[in-house]
Structure formats: structure tokens, C-alpha cells
């Protein structure tokens, strides 16, 4: 069943120096036409996969969904309501920039069913924010969160980043302190990965990007886990922490290896055993959809072996790990029969633990997650 829908808004008023997602500057873009095209794509998708749809989560990402004006957001929500069945909808999330969320936009979002906000805060050090290409200030964060609470939003998450250029441990501890003072139900924290086609990548190739070393980054991760747990914000995935019962349902679909729809230019989806990526350039995406074609740039039918691999390296991201019974029911073979040798190797080093129900990374294993994930690729 297709349980989630991701909707990509590729417009930004400012391009962050670390971002490699499909995005363009807002100015002079066919924003209104793009929104209408999203509606057409959703209608086409629902027509094809109607018997597979059981949508429990919708996620607006980007780019920046809040780059849209309040009327543009309203039109987007009208199209979503018109085309996507929401009988089973439980979580409706939108990403947002703290300096772009106006009162009017928040009211439109609240009135149209958004019940979870994910704010791109990244740091409470304003020099680091400028280094990242962010345009908001700490005051924007405080004001926006209070305004959202006043309107009635209770499920608010913020994104943080560490391992940033020039970032010290003291700066990271300060950011964590300020973040936790907000007493929010959910936090995500990611180490910087320098991706091609970003400002940071260009600087790195020129030797002009000074990053914390691996040891300091690992220490930052240790401090992160300790600080969150001390405030009752429990880690449930390598980079995600929440109060009990307030995990991100949409992201859990990814880690549970469940099918989901992806709408918009450059969006990715997973339907009927096929992983697909939409056309990235906005005009080419719109031309395909308006011509009555699915805007697929690439598609791959996932083999049984690949599905097992994905089950492991996605599922092991979760603190709860991979459920053995579910693995056996899904693939008709026990997890130990397929991966017994790899499991033994990492259990001996104390990086993986196993019980009757599940296989999961230990705290030690979370520091070398990427290495462990690669070990579950079957030759």
C-alpha cells in the first residue's frame, strides 16, 4: 500500500550553501503554473494507483514550501484536498523557514490541516547562520514558534546541524542549550555532508572550507545524544529525537521501507516495487505533465535482494532496529539466514545487538552507521 505522499516545492528566496536538493530562486519562476501542474500530476497518479492508496502522511518539502504566498499555499491545499484521498490521514507536515512564516501563512496552513511544522533552524549562532547562507535570526525563530503556538500548532520540530565550517564544540553546546530551552516535542540533528553542486563543495575543492575533524564531529554527536536524553527527548533514529509518541510518522515510512508517492519536479517516490525520480528542471517537468505524461526521469524495479538490503540499511537507522518477524514474513526467509555472518561480525565488536524480536545498532554502532549499512549489501 502507498501510505505517504511527498510534495516538492522547488522555490527558494535564498539558496543555502550546503543544499543539494532540487531548487531554484523564486523570482521570475512560474510558481502559480507549477502549483496547478502539481494538481494534474496528483490526479494522474491517483487514477493509476487508486486501489493502492492508503495515505496516512503528507509532507511538503523543498526548496521551501513557505516561499509561497498565503494565496498560493491556499491554492496548493485546495488541489491536495481535491485529488489526494485523506480518509486515513494522520500527519500533515510542512517544512518552513523561520523568517518566511507570516501569521497569514500559518493560519492558511492550520485551516487546511497542517498539524506538524518542521523549521529549518540549523544553528543559534548567527555567524554560523551567515556562513550557511541562512537569512533568519534567532529572533525570527523565537517569534515564529510563539506565533505558531498561539495559532494552535503543538507538534513543532526544528532541524539542527553540526560538523559545520569553523564550528567549535562550545558553539554546538550553545545551540543545543538554546534549542532545548524551547521545550519542543521533536528535534532533528544532522552532521554536514558536503554534496556536489553546492557552494560548500566549490569551496572545498579550492581548499577554502575548513571543517571539524572526524573526532570532533563524533564528540559533537555524543554531546547531542546526551543532551537530548537528559531532557527526556529520546532518540528513535540516528538523527531524530522526540518526546514519547511524537516521532515523525512520515519519515518512519521511509525507514520502514514502505511505498509512498512523490509529486513535483525532482521528487522521488516508491510505488508497486518501483523507485522513481521525477524530471528535475521545472519547465520540462511541467511540459511532461501538461502533455498527459507521468514526469518520470528514471525508474528502477527493486529486486527481492535489493529490497532486503534496503530493509536493513533503512531499518537499522531506527533505534528499534529491524523486526525479525516482519523481515521473515516479508521475504520468506529469516534475517539470520541471510545476514548471519555480518551480524556476528558487528555483534562481536559491540556495534549491533540482537534479541528475539529485533536487530539494532548499539550506541557505539550509531557512530559508524554508514560503514555498517554498506556491509548489508549482498554481492
mmCIF file of C-alpha atoms in Angstrom, residues 177-340:
data_model
loop_
_atom_site.group_PDB
_atom_site.id
_atom_site.type_symbol
_atom_site.label_atom_id
_atom_site.label_comp_id
_atom_site.label_asym_id
_atom_site.label_seq_id
_atom_site.Cartn_x
_atom_site.Cartn_y
_atom_site.Cartn_z
ATOM 1 C CA UNK A 177 21.130 24.639 25.014
ATOM 2 C CA UNK A 178 19.067 27.244 23.175
ATOM 3 C CA UNK A 179 17.198 24.592 21.206
ATOM 4 C CA UNK A 180 16.264 22.584 24.282
ATOM 5 C CA UNK A 181 15.122 25.700 26.137
ATOM 6 C CA UNK A 182 12.279 25.823 23.593
ATOM 7 C CA UNK A 183 10.936 22.550 25.030
ATOM 8 C CA UNK A 184 9.721 21.282 21.658
ATOM 9 C CA UNK A 185 8.367 17.770 21.068
ATOM 10 C CA UNK A 186 10.790 16.890 18.259
ATOM 11 C CA UNK A 187 14.342 17.681 17.137
ATOM 12 C CA UNK A 188 16.355 16.545 14.119
ATOM 13 C CA UNK A 189 20.138 16.998 14.080
ATOM 14 C CA UNK A 190 22.343 16.224 11.094
ATOM 15 C CA UNK A 191 26.080 16.287 10.540
ATOM 16 C CA UNK A 192 27.110 18.263 7.474
ATOM 17 C CA UNK A 193 27.658 16.254 4.305
ATOM 18 C CA UNK A 194 29.322 18.319 1.589
ATOM 19 C CA UNK A 195 27.462 17.464 -1.604
ATOM 20 C CA UNK A 196 28.462 18.219 -5.222
ATOM 21 C CA UNK A 197 26.887 21.257 -6.897
ATOM 22 C CA UNK A 198 26.775 23.252 -3.652
ATOM 23 C CA UNK A 199 28.610 26.403 -2.595
ATOM 24 C CA UNK A 200 30.385 24.417 0.123
ATOM 25 C CA UNK A 201 31.555 21.821 -2.397
ATOM 26 C CA UNK A 202 33.062 24.507 -4.610
ATOM 27 C CA UNK A 203 34.835 25.993 -1.605
ATOM 28 C CA UNK A 204 36.108 22.582 -0.525
ATOM 29 C CA UNK A 205 37.593 21.816 -3.947
ATOM 30 C CA UNK A 206 39.506 25.104 -3.679
ATOM 31 C CA UNK A 207 40.773 24.257 -0.187
ATOM 32 C CA UNK A 208 38.753 27.089 1.339
ATOM 33 C CA UNK A 209 36.370 25.061 3.524
ATOM 34 C CA UNK A 210 37.708 24.269 6.979
ATOM 35 C CA UNK A 211 35.649 21.546 8.657
ATOM 36 C CA UNK A 212 35.889 19.987 12.117
ATOM 37 C CA UNK A 213 37.755 16.692 12.025
ATOM 38 C CA UNK A 214 36.061 13.316 12.392
ATOM 39 C CA UNK A 215 36.961 13.087 16.088
ATOM 40 C CA UNK A 216 35.360 16.439 16.929
ATOM 41 C CA UNK A 217 32.289 15.597 14.866
ATOM 42 C CA UNK A 218 31.934 12.299 16.755
ATOM 43 C CA UNK A 219 32.253 14.180 20.047
ATOM 44 C CA UNK A 220 29.519 16.563 18.888
ATOM 45 C CA UNK A 221 27.262 13.589 18.184
ATOM 46 C CA UNK A 222 27.957 12.196 21.654
ATOM 47 C CA UNK A 223 27.085 15.554 23.225
ATOM 48 C CA UNK A 224 23.899 15.686 21.135
ATOM 49 C CA UNK A 225 22.670 12.280 22.309
ATOM 50 C CA UNK A 226 23.481 13.016 25.948
ATOM 51 C CA UNK A 227 21.816 16.451 25.914
ATOM 52 C CA UNK A 228 18.608 15.182 24.307
ATOM 53 C CA UNK A 229 18.255 12.228 26.658
ATOM 54 C CA UNK A 230 18.844 14.447 29.695
ATOM 55 C CA UNK A 231 15.725 16.440 28.735
ATOM 56 C CA UNK A 232 13.522 13.422 28.072
ATOM 57 C CA UNK A 233 13.845 13.770 24.301
ATOM 58 C CA UNK A 234 14.509 10.179 23.300
ATOM 59 C CA UNK A 235 16.491 9.150 20.252
ATOM 60 C CA UNK A 236 14.424 6.985 17.891
ATOM 61 C CA UNK A 237 16.577 7.236 14.765
ATOM 62 C CA UNK A 238 20.211 8.114 14.070
ATOM 63 C CA UNK A 239 19.421 11.817 13.597
ATOM 64 C CA UNK A 240 15.993 12.194 15.220
ATOM 65 C CA UNK A 241 14.799 12.728 18.784
ATOM 66 C CA UNK A 242 11.286 13.116 20.188
ATOM 67 C CA UNK A 243 9.110 13.134 23.240
ATOM 68 C CA UNK A 244 7.213 9.831 23.617
ATOM 69 C CA UNK A 245 4.601 9.301 20.903
ATOM 70 C CA UNK A 246 5.737 12.218 18.744
ATOM 71 C CA UNK A 247 8.003 10.557 16.187
ATOM 72 C CA UNK A 248 7.814 11.777 12.593
ATOM 73 C CA UNK A 249 5.295 9.387 11.052
ATOM 74 C CA UNK A 250 6.237 10.369 7.512
ATOM 75 C CA UNK A 251 9.960 9.755 7.944
ATOM 76 C CA UNK A 252 9.169 6.452 9.637
ATOM 77 C CA UNK A 253 7.567 5.359 6.353
ATOM 78 C CA UNK A 254 10.953 5.767 4.663
ATOM 79 C CA UNK A 255 12.800 3.839 7.374
ATOM 80 C CA UNK A 256 10.133 1.125 7.381
ATOM 81 C CA UNK A 257 10.694 0.736 3.621
ATOM 82 C CA UNK A 258 7.029 1.465 2.845
ATOM 83 C CA UNK A 259 5.693 2.708 -0.507
ATOM 84 C CA UNK A 260 4.999 6.439 -0.927
ATOM 85 C CA UNK A 261 4.145 8.861 -3.720
ATOM 86 C CA UNK A 262 6.432 11.690 -4.798
ATOM 87 C CA UNK A 263 4.950 14.715 -6.556
ATOM 88 C CA UNK A 264 6.727 17.662 -8.147
ATOM 89 C CA UNK A 265 9.924 18.475 -10.023
ATOM 90 C CA UNK A 266 12.763 16.249 -8.823
ATOM 91 C CA UNK A 267 10.588 14.391 -6.307
ATOM 92 C CA UNK A 268 11.280 10.723 -5.547
ATOM 93 C CA UNK A 269 8.692 8.025 -4.940
ATOM 94 C CA UNK A 270 8.314 4.286 -4.380
ATOM 95 C CA UNK A 271 5.214 2.600 -5.812
ATOM 96 C CA UNK A 272 4.427 -1.020 -6.733
ATOM 97 C CA UNK A 273 8.040 -2.072 -6.247
ATOM 98 C CA UNK A 274 9.449 0.750 -8.385
ATOM 99 C CA UNK A 275 11.627 3.568 -7.105
ATOM 100 C CA UNK A 276 11.332 6.572 -9.370
ATOM 101 C CA UNK A 277 12.631 10.111 -9.701
ATOM 102 C CA UNK A 278 10.725 12.886 -11.419
ATOM 103 C CA UNK A 279 12.191 15.221 -14.012
ATOM 104 C CA UNK A 280 14.140 17.974 -12.221
ATOM 105 C CA UNK A 281 14.020 21.067 -14.458
ATOM 106 C CA UNK A 282 10.742 22.822 -13.727
ATOM 107 C CA UNK A 283 9.723 23.625 -17.310
ATOM 108 C CA UNK A 284 10.460 20.085 -18.526
ATOM 109 C CA UNK A 285 8.505 18.663 -15.587
ATOM 110 C CA UNK A 286 5.535 20.918 -16.345
ATOM 111 C CA UNK A 287 5.661 20.178 -20.084
ATOM 112 C CA UNK A 288 5.518 16.429 -19.426
ATOM 113 C CA UNK A 289 2.583 16.654 -17.020
ATOM 114 C CA UNK A 290 0.539 19.045 -19.150
ATOM 115 C CA UNK A 291 1.070 16.670 -22.086
ATOM 116 C CA UNK A 292 -0.607 13.962 -20.022
ATOM 117 C CA UNK A 293 2.609 12.048 -19.290
ATOM 118 C CA UNK A 294 3.989 10.895 -15.970
ATOM 119 C CA UNK A 295 7.040 13.147 -15.426
ATOM 120 C CA UNK A 296 9.415 10.274 -14.694
ATOM 121 C CA UNK A 297 13.117 10.892 -15.287
ATOM 122 C CA UNK A 298 14.267 7.478 -14.080
ATOM 123 C CA UNK A 299 12.654 4.351 -12.650
ATOM 124 C CA UNK A 300 14.060 1.180 -11.146
ATOM 125 C CA UNK A 301 12.232 -2.025 -10.303
ATOM 126 C CA UNK A 302 13.591 -3.114 -6.926
ATOM 127 C CA UNK A 303 14.639 -6.765 -6.886
ATOM 128 C CA UNK A 304 13.994 -9.047 -3.904
ATOM 129 C CA UNK A 305 17.674 -8.844 -2.982
ATOM 130 C CA UNK A 306 17.713 -5.062 -3.182
ATOM 131 C CA UNK A 307 14.561 -4.896 -1.085
ATOM 132 C CA UNK A 308 16.256 -6.951 1.639
ATOM 133 C CA UNK A 309 19.262 -4.638 1.539
ATOM 134 C CA UNK A 310 17.018 -1.599 1.853
ATOM 135 C CA UNK A 311 15.105 -3.217 4.710
ATOM 136 C CA UNK A 312 18.379 -3.489 6.617
ATOM 137 C CA UNK A 313 20.132 -0.181 5.981
ATOM 138 C CA UNK A 314 16.920 1.816 6.337
ATOM 139 C CA UNK A 315 15.596 -0.147 9.296
ATOM 140 C CA UNK A 316 18.876 -0.044 11.184
ATOM 141 C CA UNK A 317 18.666 3.743 11.213
ATOM 142 C CA UNK A 318 15.894 3.309 13.781
ATOM 143 C CA UNK A 319 16.872 2.756 17.409
ATOM 144 C CA UNK A 320 14.255 -0.032 17.484
ATOM 145 C CA UNK A 321 16.054 -1.678 14.575
ATOM 146 C CA UNK A 322 14.749 -4.287 12.123
ATOM 147 C CA UNK A 323 11.928 -6.532 13.302
ATOM 148 C CA UNK A 324 12.844 -10.187 12.704
ATOM 149 C CA UNK A 325 9.278 -11.469 12.368
ATOM 150 C CA UNK A 326 8.342 -8.785 9.852
ATOM 151 C CA UNK A 327 11.513 -9.488 7.846
ATOM 152 C CA UNK A 328 10.674 -13.211 7.661
ATOM 153 C CA UNK A 329 7.052 -12.521 6.693
ATOM 154 C CA UNK A 330 8.091 -10.063 4.002
ATOM 155 C CA UNK A 331 10.875 -12.121 2.396
ATOM 156 C CA UNK A 332 10.086 -15.736 3.330
ATOM 157 C CA UNK A 333 13.492 -16.261 4.931
ATOM 158 C CA UNK A 334 14.919 -15.456 8.333
ATOM 159 C CA UNK A 335 17.121 -12.432 8.834
ATOM 160 C CA UNK A 336 19.846 -14.631 10.359
ATOM 161 C CA UNK A 337 19.849 -16.972 7.343
ATOM 162 C CA UNK A 338 20.619 -14.073 5.036
ATOM 163 C CA UNK A 339 22.824 -11.897 7.220
ATOM 164 C CA UNK A 340 24.120 -14.178 9.977
#
